[in-house]
PDB file of C-alpha atoms in Angstrom:
ATOM      1  CA  MET A   1      11.425  -1.089  11.628  1.00 45.00           C
ATOM      2  CA  GLU A   2       9.519   0.024   8.545  1.00 57.00           C
ATOM      3  CA  SER A   3       8.155   3.561   8.453  1.00 71.00           C
ATOM      4  CA  SER A   4       4.421   4.102   8.585  1.00 93.00           C
ATOM      5  CA  THR A   5       2.569   5.502   5.607  1.00 96.00           C
ATOM      6  CA  ILE A   6       2.296   8.904   7.300  1.00 96.00           C
ATOM      7  CA  GLU A   7       5.988   8.939   8.234  1.00 95.00           C
ATOM      8  CA  LYS A   8       6.743   8.261   4.556  1.00 96.00           C
ATOM      9  CA  TRP A   9       4.318  11.041   3.563  1.00 97.00           C
ATOM     10  CA  HIS A  10       6.094  13.535   5.842  1.00 96.00           C
ATOM     11  CA  GLN A  11       9.465  12.546   4.359  1.00 95.00           C
ATOM     12  CA  ILE A  12       8.091  12.987   0.826  1.00 95.00           C
ATOM     13  CA  VAL A  13       6.740  16.442   1.712  1.00 94.00           C
ATOM     14  CA  ALA A  14      10.016  17.498   3.345  1.00 93.00           C
ATOM     15  CA  GLU A  15      12.024  16.353   0.333  1.00 93.00           C
ATOM     16  CA  LYS A  16       9.360  17.255  -2.295  1.00 92.00           C
ATOM     17  CA  ASP A  17      10.143  13.816  -3.710  1.00 94.00           C
ATOM     18  CA  LEU A  18       7.705  12.947  -6.502  1.00 94.00           C
ATOM     19  CA  ILE A  19       9.431   9.606  -7.170  1.00 95.00           C
ATOM     20  CA  LYS A  20       8.774   8.426  -3.621  1.00 96.00           C
ATOM     21  CA  LEU A  21       5.239   9.842  -3.846  1.00 96.00           C
ATOM     22  CA  ASN A  22       4.604   7.734  -6.947  1.00 96.00           C
ATOM     23  CA  GLU A  23       5.819   4.666  -5.035  1.00 96.00           C
ATOM     24  CA  LEU A  24       3.514   5.436  -2.086  1.00 97.00           C
ATOM     25  CA  LEU A  25       0.337   5.772  -4.160  1.00 98.00           C
ATOM     26  CA  ASP A  26      -1.854   2.784  -4.949  1.00 98.00           C
ATOM     27  CA  GLU A  27      -2.583   2.289  -8.662  1.00 97.00           C
ATOM     28  CA  ASN A  28      -6.292   2.981  -8.046  1.00 98.00           C
ATOM     29  CA  VAL A  29      -5.883   5.896  -5.650  1.00 98.00           C
ATOM     30  CA  VAL A  30      -8.704   8.446  -5.583  1.00 98.00           C
ATOM     31  CA  PHE A  31      -7.889  12.137  -5.149  1.00 96.00           C
ATOM     32  CA  HIS A  32     -10.501  14.634  -3.980  1.00 96.00           C
ATOM     33  CA  SER A  33      -9.521  18.221  -4.738  1.00 90.00           C
ATOM     34  CA  PRO A  34     -11.064  21.154  -2.889  1.00 88.00           C
ATOM     35  CA  VAL A  35     -11.610  22.916  -6.217  1.00 84.00           C
ATOM     36  CA  VAL A  36     -12.569  20.125  -8.632  1.00 83.00           C
ATOM     37  CA  HIS A  37     -16.072  18.661  -8.449  1.00 83.00           C
ATOM     38  CA  THR A  38     -15.306  15.107  -9.511  1.00 91.00           C
ATOM     39  CA  PRO A  39     -12.804  12.783  -7.837  1.00 94.00           C
ATOM     40  CA  GLN A  40      -9.620  12.094  -9.796  1.00 92.00           C
ATOM     41  CA  VAL A  41      -9.169   8.340 -10.087  1.00 96.00           C
ATOM     42  CA  GLY A  42      -5.863   6.572 -10.619  1.00 97.00           C
ATOM     43  CA  LYS A  43      -2.207   7.183  -9.925  1.00 96.00           C
ATOM     44  CA  LYS A  44      -1.567   9.248 -13.076  1.00 94.00           C
ATOM     45  CA  ASP A  45      -4.212  11.901 -12.318  1.00 93.00           C
ATOM     46  CA  THR A  46      -3.431  11.913  -8.591  1.00 95.00           C
ATOM     47  CA  MET A  47       0.256  12.456  -9.355  1.00 94.00           C
ATOM     48  CA  LEU A  48      -0.676  15.364 -11.620  1.00 90.00           C
ATOM     49  CA  TYR A  49      -2.728  17.088  -8.902  1.00 89.00           C
ATOM     50  CA  LEU A  50      -0.388  16.338  -6.003  1.00 92.00           C
ATOM     51  CA  GLY A  51       2.645  17.302  -8.087  1.00 89.00           C
ATOM     52  CA  ALA A  52       1.049  20.680  -8.776  1.00 87.00           C
ATOM     53  CA  ALA A  53       0.086  21.003  -5.112  1.00 89.00           C
ATOM     54  CA  PHE A  54       3.726  20.424  -4.121  1.00 88.00           C
ATOM     55  CA  LYS A  55       4.641  23.531  -6.131  1.00 87.00           C
ATOM     56  CA  VAL A  56       1.743  25.669  -4.872  1.00 86.00           C
ATOM     57  CA  PHE A  57       1.597  24.676  -1.187  1.00 87.00           C
ATOM     58  CA  PHE A  58       4.978  23.446  -0.014  1.00 86.00           C
ATOM     59  CA  ASP A  59       6.962  26.588   0.665  1.00 87.00           C
ATOM     60  CA  ASP A  60       8.744  27.627   3.887  1.00 90.00           C
ATOM     61  CA  SER A  61       5.456  28.696   5.527  1.00 93.00           C
ATOM     62  CA  PHE A  62       3.780  25.280   5.114  1.00 95.00           C
ATOM     63  CA  THR A  63       3.453  23.359   8.360  1.00 96.00           C
ATOM     64  CA  TYR A  64       1.351  20.551   9.725  1.00 97.00           C
ATOM     65  CA  VAL A  65      -0.129  21.719  13.036  1.00 97.00           C
ATOM     66  CA  ARG A  66      -2.198  18.691  14.113  1.00 97.00           C
ATOM     67  CA  GLU A  67      -2.460  15.015  13.260  1.00 97.00           C
ATOM     68  CA  ILE A  68      -5.031  12.360  14.027  1.00 97.00           C
ATOM     69  CA  GLU A  69      -4.179   8.842  12.937  1.00 95.00           C
ATOM     70  CA  ASP A  70      -5.544   5.303  13.267  1.00 93.00           C
ATOM     71  CA  ASP A  71      -4.608   2.039  11.575  1.00 92.00           C
ATOM     72  CA  TYR A  72      -5.567   3.059   8.005  1.00 95.00           C
ATOM     73  CA  ASN A  73      -6.496   6.759   8.127  1.00 96.00           C
ATOM     74  CA  ALA A  74      -4.969  10.083   9.009  1.00 97.00           C
ATOM     75  CA  MET A  75      -6.179  13.651   9.158  1.00 98.00           C
ATOM     76  CA  LEU A  76      -3.373  16.176   8.928  1.00 98.00           C
ATOM     77  CA  GLU A  77      -4.246  19.808   9.586  1.00 98.00           C
ATOM     78  CA  PHE A  78      -1.951  22.351   7.968  1.00 97.00           C
ATOM     79  CA  THR A  79      -1.392  26.053   7.555  1.00 97.00           C
ATOM     80  CA  VAL A  80       0.367  27.904   4.785  1.00 95.00           C
ATOM     81  CA  GLU A  81       0.572  31.530   3.646  1.00 95.00           C
ATOM     82  CA  ILE A  82       0.212  32.176  -0.066  1.00 91.00           C
ATOM     83  CA  ASP A  83       0.054  35.682  -1.510  1.00 91.00           C
ATOM     84  CA  GLY A  84      -0.598  37.123   1.948  1.00 93.00           C
ATOM     85  CA  ILE A  85      -3.556  34.803   2.623  1.00 91.00           C
ATOM     86  CA  ILE A  86      -3.325  32.450   5.605  1.00 95.00           C
ATOM     87  CA  ILE A  87      -4.758  29.130   4.471  1.00 94.00           C
ATOM     88  CA  ASN A  88      -5.937  26.455   6.862  1.00 96.00           C
ATOM     89  CA  GLY A  89      -6.560  23.000   5.503  1.00 96.00           C
ATOM     90  CA  VAL A  90      -6.800  19.301   6.150  1.00 97.00           C
ATOM     91  CA  ASP A  91      -5.313  16.381   4.249  1.00 97.00           C
ATOM     92  CA  MET A  92      -7.391  13.237   4.800  1.00 98.00           C
ATOM     93  CA  ILE A  93      -5.373  10.186   3.813  1.00 98.00           C
ATOM     94  CA  ARG A  94      -6.445   6.526   3.681  1.00 98.00           C
ATOM     95  CA  TRP A  95      -4.149   3.587   2.935  1.00 97.00           C
ATOM     96  CA  ASN A  96      -4.382  -0.168   2.498  1.00 97.00           C
ATOM     97  CA  ASN A  97      -2.686  -3.160   4.148  1.00 96.00           C
ATOM     98  CA  ALA A  98       0.330  -2.694   1.876  1.00 96.00           C
ATOM     99  CA  GLY A  99       0.757   0.875   3.163  1.00 96.00           C
ATOM    100  CA  LYS A 100      -0.176   2.401  -0.205  1.00 97.00           C
ATOM    101  CA  ILE A 101      -2.338   5.530  -0.224  1.00 98.00           C
ATOM    102  CA  THR A 102      -5.785   4.651  -1.628  1.00 98.00           C
ATOM    103  CA  GLU A 103      -7.577   7.944  -1.019  1.00 98.00           C
ATOM    104  CA  PHE A 104      -6.399  11.519  -0.566  1.00 98.00           C
ATOM    105  CA  LYS A 105      -8.835  14.349   0.161  1.00 97.00           C
ATOM    106  CA  VAL A 106      -7.977  18.014   0.702  1.00 96.00           C
ATOM    107  CA  MET A 107     -10.233  20.496   2.468  1.00 95.00           C
ATOM    108  CA  LEU A 108      -9.469  24.253   2.649  1.00 94.00           C
ATOM    109  CA  ARG A 109     -10.644  27.413   4.358  1.00 93.00           C
ATOM    110  CA  PRO A 110     -11.374  30.354   4.199  1.00 92.00           C
ATOM    111  CA  LEU A 111     -13.327  30.868   0.983  1.00 91.00           C
ATOM    112  CA  LYS A 112     -10.834  33.352  -0.446  1.00 91.00           C
ATOM    113  CA  ALA A 113      -8.167  30.655   0.008  1.00 87.00           C
ATOM    114  CA  VAL A 114     -10.246  28.234  -2.053  1.00 86.00           C
ATOM    115  CA  HIS A 115     -10.516  30.833  -4.825  1.00 86.00           C
ATOM    116  CA  LEU A 116      -6.772  31.530  -4.696  1.00 83.00           C
ATOM    117  CA  ILE A 117      -5.865  27.841  -4.846  1.00 85.00           C
ATOM    118  CA  HIS A 118      -8.338  27.308  -7.680  1.00 84.00           C
ATOM    119  CA  GLN A 119      -6.598  30.023  -9.670  1.00 85.00           C
ATOM    120  CA  LYS A 120      -3.032  28.901  -8.907  1.00 81.00           C
ATOM    121  CA  MET A 121      -3.660  25.185  -9.368  1.00 80.00           C
ATOM    122  CA  GLY A 122      -5.628  25.844 -12.556  1.00 78.00           C
ATOM    123  CA  GLU A 123      -2.781  27.860 -14.071  1.00 79.00           C
ATOM    124  CA  LEU A 124      -0.186  25.272 -13.107  1.00 73.00           C
ATOM    125  CA  LEU A 125      -2.246  22.290 -14.305  1.00 74.00           C
ATOM    126  CA  GLU A 126      -2.883  23.989 -17.654  1.00 77.00           C
ATOM    127  CA  ALA A 127       0.847  24.580 -18.065  1.00 73.00           C
ATOM    128  CA  LEU A 128       1.634  20.966 -17.142  1.00 64.00           C
ATOM    129  CA  LYS A 129      -0.887  19.594 -19.658  1.00 65.00           C
ATOM    130  CA  LYS A 130       0.770  21.452 -22.571  1.00 60.00           C
TER     131      LYS A 130
END
């Protein structure tokens, strides 16, 4: 039996496997960052943002605490502690008939978490672009 898109996502997160992430994303995927005004369109930009997020978010404190899923959408609530700040967030993921992720949106709270992530992601993205 083939794994669902969300099962694959959880495996990718557990393994921090950017190669499998690249395989799971649709070529025209749209990424909505909690700290960037405009959506990032396409696999290349989405990989850049999610790759940075893997480094910022996915430490030992990261955990998904609730999931809601239907045929082509999932909302995954998570918590993580970064620099002493408890962050609560939601990954909203949409996929197509082929099981490829077509849209990925991240929402965060509280406000000081948004500021912290903006700073950390900004620093990492600048370093990656060099």
